[in-house]
Amino acid sequence: DTGVGKTWISQGLMRCLASSGKSVVGMKPVASGCLRTDQGLRNDDALLLQQAATISVAYELINPYSFEPAIAPEAAADLAGVTIDPRHIFDCYEELNSIADSVVVEGVGGWRVPLAGDYDVAMMARQLALPVVLVVNIRLGCINHARLTAESIRGSGMHLLGWVANHLNPAETNSYVVGMIDRALAAPCIGVVPLLPSSHLVSDYLVFP
């Protein structure tokens, strides 16, 4: 979902992989809410993934589709007169995959967010044939949301590699809720992450399977 901390967790996973000696890059295939710069549209999350990479790659490979309005990606693409092409996303991923040992791909909003017609985030994950890590922001309503998302991931034919309990609000820290989700998802919890001052610390709380 949007605002659950996917970018910080993605950076954490990248650093876990890098610590094992792998070359790692990140990818955020589609981003809205981008800022205009001298280099073109840039997304803060994609820039963070670029910074966490162990090798230097062009921004355009990390974030092939960037849009200025902070709205749903398909709507932003329509306003820009652009159709998101699954083939272009795949080609960018393949190029990254050819130069790095591992590519961590951050999703776009939630699992079923539409990107172009019937093509949505779930279809993108199937296209790239990647295992899925579900990030859950521990808050009111997260148990239902996590269970529904896990069901949808598996219903899409994808492998739920694990899930991360992310605490963005210290007032809602709840180990009982984390335990309930862990029992319900039937997938390993690969991290319980507290509210942190820096994304550089996230990897300390992750155990990559």
PDB file of C-alpha atoms in Angstrom:
ATOM      1  CA  ASP A   1       0.000   0.000   0.000  1.00  0.00           C
ATOM      2  CA  THR A   2       1.025   3.650  -0.256  1.00  0.00           C
ATOM      3  CA  GLY A   3       2.789   5.133   2.757  1.00  0.00           C
ATOM      4  CA  VAL A   4       3.755   1.878   4.493  1.00  0.00           C
ATOM      5  CA  GLY A   5       7.512   2.384   4.174  1.00  0.00           C
ATOM      6  CA  LYS A   6       8.248   0.303   1.065  1.00  0.00           C
ATOM      7  CA  THR A   7      11.208   2.455   0.035  1.00  0.00           C
ATOM      8  CA  TRP A   8      13.011   2.227   3.378  1.00  0.00           C
ATOM      9  CA  ILE A   9      12.408  -1.529   3.524  1.00  0.00           C
ATOM     10  CA  SER A  10      13.623  -1.867  -0.073  1.00  0.00           C
ATOM     11  CA  GLN A  11      16.797  -0.003   0.880  1.00  0.00           C
ATOM     12  CA  GLY A  12      17.180  -2.300   3.877  1.00  0.00           C
ATOM     13  CA  LEU A  13      16.861  -5.391   1.685  1.00  0.00           C
ATOM     14  CA  MET A  14      19.414  -3.929  -0.722  1.00  0.00           C
ATOM     15  CA  ARG A  15      21.895  -3.399   2.109  1.00  0.00           C
ATOM     16  CA  CYS A  16      21.301  -6.939   3.399  1.00  0.00           C
ATOM     17  CA  LEU A  17      22.132  -8.317  -0.027  1.00  0.00           C
ATOM     18  CA  ALA A  18      25.139  -6.022  -0.375  1.00  0.00           C
ATOM     19  CA  SER A  19      26.482  -7.168   2.997  1.00  0.00           C
ATOM     20  CA  SER A  20      26.619 -10.717   1.626  1.00  0.00           C
ATOM     21  CA  GLY A  21      28.923  -9.530  -1.141  1.00  0.00           C
ATOM     22  CA  LYS A  22      26.357  -9.136  -3.918  1.00  0.00           C
ATOM     23  CA  SER A  23      26.176  -6.201  -6.311  1.00  0.00           C
ATOM     24  CA  VAL A  24      22.705  -4.704  -5.898  1.00  0.00           C
ATOM     25  CA  VAL A  25      20.540  -2.125  -7.628  1.00  0.00           C
ATOM     26  CA  GLY A  26      17.001  -0.949  -6.916  1.00  0.00           C
ATOM     27  CA  MET A  27      14.146  -0.204  -9.258  1.00  0.00           C
ATOM     28  CA  LYS A  28      10.914   1.745  -8.948  1.00  0.00           C
ATOM     29  CA  PRO A  29       9.312   1.167 -12.348  1.00  0.00           C
ATOM     30  CA  VAL A  30       6.584   3.797 -12.051  1.00  0.00           C
ATOM     31  CA  ALA A  31       6.464   6.865  -9.816  1.00  0.00           C
ATOM     32  CA  SER A  32       4.102   9.809  -9.511  1.00  0.00           C
ATOM     33  CA  GLY A  33       4.597  12.920  -7.409  1.00  0.00           C
ATOM     34  CA  CYS A  34       7.941  13.624  -9.073  1.00  0.00           C
ATOM     35  CA  LEU A  35       9.771  16.948  -8.964  1.00  0.00           C
ATOM     36  CA  ARG A  36      11.072  18.862 -11.966  1.00  0.00           C
ATOM     37  CA  THR A  37      14.851  19.219 -11.939  1.00  0.00           C
ATOM     38  CA  ASP A  38      17.523  20.231 -14.432  1.00  0.00           C
ATOM     39  CA  GLN A  39      17.898  16.519 -15.200  1.00  0.00           C
ATOM     40  CA  GLY A  40      14.162  15.993 -15.728  1.00  0.00           C
ATOM     41  CA  LEU A  41      11.483  14.575 -13.444  1.00  0.00           C
ATOM     42  CA  ARG A  42      12.895  12.911 -10.362  1.00  0.00           C
ATOM     43  CA  ASN A  43      11.196  10.890  -7.614  1.00  0.00           C
ATOM     44  CA  ASP A  44      12.540  11.026  -4.055  1.00  0.00           C
ATOM     45  CA  ASP A  45      11.993   7.301  -3.475  1.00  0.00           C
ATOM     46  CA  ALA A  46      13.736   6.325  -6.705  1.00  0.00           C
ATOM     47  CA  LEU A  47      16.662   8.590  -5.818  1.00  0.00           C
ATOM     48  CA  LEU A  48      16.989   6.827  -2.460  1.00  0.00           C
ATOM     49  CA  LEU A  49      17.107   3.477  -4.244  1.00  0.00           C
ATOM     50  CA  GLN A  50      19.739   4.867  -6.599  1.00  0.00           C
ATOM     51  CA  GLN A  51      21.835   5.968  -3.616  1.00  0.00           C
ATOM     52  CA  ALA A  52      21.551   2.540  -1.963  1.00  0.00           C
ATOM     53  CA  ALA A  53      22.860   0.709  -5.043  1.00  0.00           C
ATOM     54  CA  THR A  54      26.354  -0.747  -4.988  1.00  0.00           C
ATOM     55  CA  ILE A  55      26.946   0.183  -8.631  1.00  0.00           C
ATOM     56  CA  SER A  56      26.149   3.337 -10.571  1.00  0.00           C
ATOM     57  CA  VAL A  57      23.254   3.092 -13.019  1.00  0.00           C
ATOM     58  CA  ALA A  58      21.239   5.642 -14.988  1.00  0.00           C
ATOM     59  CA  TYR A  59      18.202   7.064 -13.232  1.00  0.00           C
ATOM     60  CA  GLU A  60      16.061   6.254 -16.272  1.00  0.00           C
ATOM     61  CA  LEU A  61      16.656   2.533 -15.724  1.00  0.00           C
ATOM     62  CA  ILE A  62      15.723   2.753 -12.052  1.00  0.00           C
ATOM     63  CA  ASN A  63      12.566   4.762 -12.726  1.00  0.00           C
ATOM     64  CA  PRO A  64      11.460   4.306 -16.352  1.00  0.00           C
ATOM     65  CA  TYR A  65       8.152   6.124 -15.862  1.00  0.00           C
ATOM     66  CA  SER A  66       8.012   9.311 -13.790  1.00  0.00           C
ATOM     67  CA  PHE A  67       5.061  11.673 -13.531  1.00  0.00           C
ATOM     68  CA  GLU A  68       4.623  15.007 -11.810  1.00  0.00           C
ATOM     69  CA  PRO A  69       1.096  14.839 -10.310  1.00  0.00           C
ATOM     70  CA  ALA A  70       0.917  12.995  -6.991  1.00  0.00           C
ATOM     71  CA  ILE A  71      -2.023  10.867  -8.107  1.00  0.00           C
ATOM     72  CA  ALA A  72      -2.636   7.262  -9.150  1.00  0.00           C
ATOM     73  CA  PRO A  73      -0.023   6.255 -11.740  1.00  0.00           C
ATOM     74  CA  GLU A  74      -2.427   5.405 -14.552  1.00  0.00           C
ATOM     75  CA  ALA A  75      -4.221   8.734 -14.092  1.00  0.00           C
ATOM     76  CA  ALA A  76      -0.882  10.567 -14.034  1.00  0.00           C
ATOM     77  CA  ALA A  77       0.167   8.789 -17.222  1.00  0.00           C
ATOM     78  CA  ASP A  78      -3.111   9.740 -18.914  1.00  0.00           C
ATOM     79  CA  LEU A  79      -2.589  13.400 -18.009  1.00  0.00           C
ATOM     80  CA  ALA A  80       0.919  13.241 -19.455  1.00  0.00           C
ATOM     81  CA  GLY A  81      -0.314  11.596 -22.644  1.00  0.00           C
ATOM     82  CA  VAL A  82       1.780   8.507 -21.929  1.00  0.00           C
ATOM     83  CA  THR A  83       0.848   4.832 -21.969  1.00  0.00           C
ATOM     84  CA  ILE A  84       2.877   2.712 -19.577  1.00  0.00           C
ATOM     85  CA  ASP A  85       4.402  -0.066 -21.686  1.00  0.00           C
ATOM     86  CA  PRO A  86       5.033  -3.364 -19.847  1.00  0.00           C
ATOM     87  CA  ARG A  87       7.719  -4.253 -22.392  1.00  0.00           C
ATOM     88  CA  HIS A  88       9.720  -1.124 -21.554  1.00  0.00           C
ATOM     89  CA  ILE A  89       9.568  -1.928 -17.832  1.00  0.00           C
ATOM     90  CA  PHE A  90      10.754  -5.464 -18.548  1.00  0.00           C
ATOM     91  CA  ASP A  91      13.588  -4.244 -20.791  1.00  0.00           C
ATOM     92  CA  CYS A  92      14.819  -1.838 -18.094  1.00  0.00           C
ATOM     93  CA  TYR A  93      14.657  -4.599 -15.494  1.00  0.00           C
ATOM     94  CA  GLU A  94      16.569  -6.983 -17.749  1.00  0.00           C
ATOM     95  CA  GLU A  95      19.287  -4.392 -18.299  1.00  0.00           C
ATOM     96  CA  LEU A  96      19.638  -3.880 -14.542  1.00  0.00           C
ATOM     97  CA  ASN A  97      19.619  -7.631 -14.008  1.00  0.00           C
ATOM     98  CA  SER A  98      22.445  -8.027 -16.516  1.00  0.00           C
ATOM     99  CA  ILE A  99      24.785  -5.708 -14.598  1.00  0.00           C
ATOM    100  CA  ALA A 100      23.948  -6.568 -10.969  1.00  0.00           C
ATOM    101  CA  ASP A 101      23.690  -9.774  -8.977  1.00  0.00           C
ATOM    102  CA  SER A 102      20.378  -8.690  -7.448  1.00  0.00           C
ATOM    103  CA  VAL A 103      17.633  -6.223  -8.364  1.00  0.00           C
ATOM    104  CA  VAL A 104      15.194  -5.104  -5.666  1.00  0.00           C
ATOM    105  CA  VAL A 105      12.005  -3.809  -7.289  1.00  0.00           C
ATOM    106  CA  GLU A 106       9.757  -1.573  -5.214  1.00  0.00           C
ATOM    107  CA  GLY A 107       6.071  -1.859  -5.951  1.00  0.00           C
ATOM    108  CA  VAL A 108       3.796   0.989  -6.964  1.00  0.00           C
ATOM    109  CA  GLY A 109       1.248   1.669  -4.230  1.00  0.00           C
ATOM    110  CA  GLY A 110      -0.706  -1.515  -3.509  1.00  0.00           C
ATOM    111  CA  TRP A 111      -0.746  -4.943  -5.111  1.00  0.00           C
ATOM    112  CA  ARG A 112      -3.653  -4.303  -7.491  1.00  0.00           C
ATOM    113  CA  VAL A 113      -2.936  -0.689  -8.431  1.00  0.00           C
ATOM    114  CA  PRO A 114      -3.669  -0.326 -12.169  1.00  0.00           C
ATOM    115  CA  LEU A 115      -0.840   0.925 -14.367  1.00  0.00           C
ATOM    116  CA  ALA A 116      -2.235   0.629 -17.893  1.00  0.00           C
ATOM    117  CA  GLY A 117      -5.630  -0.915 -18.545  1.00  0.00           C
ATOM    118  CA  ASP A 118      -5.562  -4.499 -17.268  1.00  0.00           C
ATOM    119  CA  TYR A 119      -1.839  -4.241 -16.514  1.00  0.00           C
ATOM    120  CA  ASP A 120      -1.423  -3.700 -12.781  1.00  0.00           C
ATOM    121  CA  VAL A 121       1.239  -4.160 -10.098  1.00  0.00           C
ATOM    122  CA  ALA A 122       0.385  -7.859  -9.737  1.00  0.00           C
ATOM    123  CA  MET A 123       0.895  -8.409 -13.463  1.00  0.00           C
ATOM    124  CA  MET A 124       4.161  -6.481 -13.327  1.00  0.00           C
ATOM    125  CA  ALA A 125       5.425  -8.780 -10.565  1.00  0.00           C
ATOM    126  CA  ARG A 126       4.455 -11.844 -12.610  1.00  0.00           C
ATOM    127  CA  GLN A 127       6.147 -10.376 -15.670  1.00  0.00           C
ATOM    128  CA  LEU A 128       9.402  -9.883 -13.762  1.00  0.00           C
ATOM    129  CA  ALA A 129       9.028 -13.303 -12.069  1.00  0.00           C
ATOM    130  CA  LEU A 130      10.158 -12.024  -8.685  1.00  0.00           C
ATOM    131  CA  PRO A 131       9.324 -13.297  -5.182  1.00  0.00           C
ATOM    132  CA  VAL A 132       7.277 -10.832  -3.148  1.00  0.00           C
ATOM    133  CA  VAL A 133       8.011  -9.236   0.219  1.00  0.00           C
ATOM    134  CA  LEU A 134       4.905  -7.696   1.803  1.00  0.00           C
ATOM    135  CA  VAL A 135       5.436  -4.565   3.900  1.00  0.00           C
ATOM    136  CA  VAL A 136       2.797  -4.053   6.594  1.00  0.00           C
ATOM    137  CA  ASN A 137       2.511  -0.776   8.490  1.00  0.00           C
ATOM    138  CA  ILE A 138       1.378  -1.815  11.970  1.00  0.00           C
ATOM    139  CA  ARG A 139      -1.716   0.276  12.597  1.00  0.00           C
ATOM    140  CA  LEU A 140      -5.461  -0.075  13.049  1.00  0.00           C
ATOM    141  CA  GLY A 141      -6.882  -2.187  10.217  1.00  0.00           C
ATOM    142  CA  CYS A 142      -3.562  -3.716   9.191  1.00  0.00           C
ATOM    143  CA  ILE A 143      -4.528  -7.323   9.999  1.00  0.00           C
ATOM    144  CA  ASN A 144      -7.377  -7.386   7.499  1.00  0.00           C
ATOM    145  CA  HIS A 145      -5.351  -5.503   4.909  1.00  0.00           C
ATOM    146  CA  ALA A 146      -2.355  -7.818   5.273  1.00  0.00           C
ATOM    147  CA  ARG A 147      -4.474 -10.966   4.969  1.00  0.00           C
ATOM    148  CA  LEU A 148      -6.319  -9.701   1.903  1.00  0.00           C
ATOM    149  CA  THR A 149      -3.079  -8.650   0.227  1.00  0.00           C
ATOM    150  CA  ALA A 150      -1.377 -11.972   0.968  1.00  0.00           C
ATOM    151  CA  GLU A 151      -4.379 -13.823  -0.473  1.00  0.00           C
ATOM    152  CA  SER A 152      -4.236 -11.664  -3.592  1.00  0.00           C
ATOM    153  CA  ILE A 153      -0.484 -12.221  -3.991  1.00  0.00           C
ATOM    154  CA  ARG A 154      -0.904 -15.987  -3.827  1.00  0.00           C
ATOM    155  CA  GLY A 155      -4.023 -15.800  -5.992  1.00  0.00           C
ATOM    156  CA  SER A 156      -1.894 -14.076  -8.620  1.00  0.00           C
ATOM    157  CA  GLY A 157       0.346 -17.137  -8.650  1.00  0.00           C
ATOM    158  CA  MET A 158       3.233 -15.363  -6.937  1.00  0.00           C
ATOM    159  CA  HIS A 159       5.496 -16.588  -4.142  1.00  0.00           C
ATOM    160  CA  LEU A 160       5.173 -14.620  -0.907  1.00  0.00           C
ATOM    161  CA  LEU A 161       8.792 -14.791   0.232  1.00  0.00           C
ATOM    162  CA  GLY A 162       8.083 -13.070   3.527  1.00  0.00           C
ATOM    163  CA  TRP A 163       6.670 -10.020   5.211  1.00  0.00           C
ATOM    164  CA  VAL A 164       7.951  -7.087   7.249  1.00  0.00           C
ATOM    165  CA  ALA A 165       6.213  -5.473  10.218  1.00  0.00           C
ATOM    166  CA  ASN A 166       6.987  -1.777   9.900  1.00  0.00           C
ATOM    167  CA  HIS A 167       6.236   0.609  12.774  1.00  0.00           C
ATOM    168  CA  LEU A 168       5.758   4.153  11.505  1.00  0.00           C
ATOM    169  CA  ASN A 169       3.847   5.298  14.583  1.00  0.00           C
ATOM    170  CA  PRO A 170       5.367   4.399  17.989  1.00  0.00           C
ATOM    171  CA  ALA A 171       1.944   4.802  19.594  1.00  0.00           C
ATOM    172  CA  GLU A 172       0.691   1.831  17.565  1.00  0.00           C
ATOM    173  CA  THR A 173       3.549  -0.568  18.327  1.00  0.00           C
ATOM    174  CA  ASN A 174       1.839  -3.847  19.157  1.00  0.00           C
ATOM    175  CA  SER A 175       3.614  -7.209  19.350  1.00  0.00           C
ATOM    176  CA  TYR A 176       0.259  -8.988  19.703  1.00  0.00           C
ATOM    177  CA  VAL A 177      -0.867  -7.649  16.319  1.00  0.00           C
ATOM    178  CA  VAL A 178       2.459  -8.664  14.767  1.00  0.00           C
ATOM    179  CA  GLY A 179       1.953 -12.178  16.121  1.00  0.00           C
ATOM    180  CA  MET A 180      -1.589 -12.370  14.751  1.00  0.00           C
ATOM    181  CA  ILE A 181      -0.440 -11.315  11.294  1.00  0.00           C
ATOM    182  CA  ASP A 182       2.466 -13.747  11.411  1.00  0.00           C
ATOM    183  CA  ARG A 183       0.140 -16.650  12.171  1.00  0.00           C
ATOM    184  CA  ALA A 184      -2.363 -15.589   9.519  1.00  0.00           C
ATOM    185  CA  LEU A 185       0.022 -15.061   6.609  1.00  0.00           C
ATOM    186  CA  ALA A 186       1.809 -18.433   6.697  1.00  0.00           C
ATOM    187  CA  ALA A 187       4.944 -16.701   5.436  1.00  0.00           C
ATOM    188  CA  PRO A 188       8.113 -15.871   7.373  1.00  0.00           C
ATOM    189  CA  CYS A 189       8.364 -12.526   9.116  1.00  0.00           C
ATOM    190  CA  ILE A 190      11.751 -11.283   7.911  1.00  0.00           C
ATOM    191  CA  GLY A 191      11.790  -8.175  10.058  1.00  0.00           C
ATOM    192  CA  VAL A 192      10.107  -6.147  12.782  1.00  0.00           C
ATOM    193  CA  VAL A 193      11.272  -2.604  12.157  1.00  0.00           C
ATOM    194  CA  PRO A 194      10.773   0.175  14.724  1.00  0.00           C
ATOM    195  CA  LEU A 195      10.491   3.844  13.858  1.00  0.00           C
ATOM    196  CA  LEU A 196      14.049   4.794  12.905  1.00  0.00           C
ATOM    197  CA  PRO A 197      15.851   8.099  12.319  1.00  0.00           C
ATOM    198  CA  SER A 198      17.583   6.837   9.163  1.00  0.00           C
ATOM    199  CA  SER A 199      16.940   4.265   6.451  1.00  0.00           C
ATOM    200  CA  HIS A 200      20.571   3.164   6.848  1.00  0.00           C
ATOM    201  CA  LEU A 201      19.526   1.375  10.051  1.00  0.00           C
ATOM    202  CA  VAL A 202      16.712  -0.719   8.556  1.00  0.00           C
ATOM    203  CA  SER A 203      18.947  -3.605   7.491  1.00  0.00           C
ATOM    204  CA  ASP A 204      19.863  -4.173  11.158  1.00  0.00           C
ATOM    205  CA  TYR A 205      16.282  -5.349  11.728  1.00  0.00           C
ATOM    206  CA  LEU A 206      15.916  -7.575   8.654  1.00  0.00           C
ATOM    207  CA  VAL A 207      16.805 -11.217   8.194  1.00  0.00           C
ATOM    208  CA  PHE A 208      16.799 -11.914   4.485  1.00  0.00           C
ATOM    209  CA  PRO A 209      15.654 -15.504   3.826  1.00  0.00           C
TER     210      PRO A 209
END
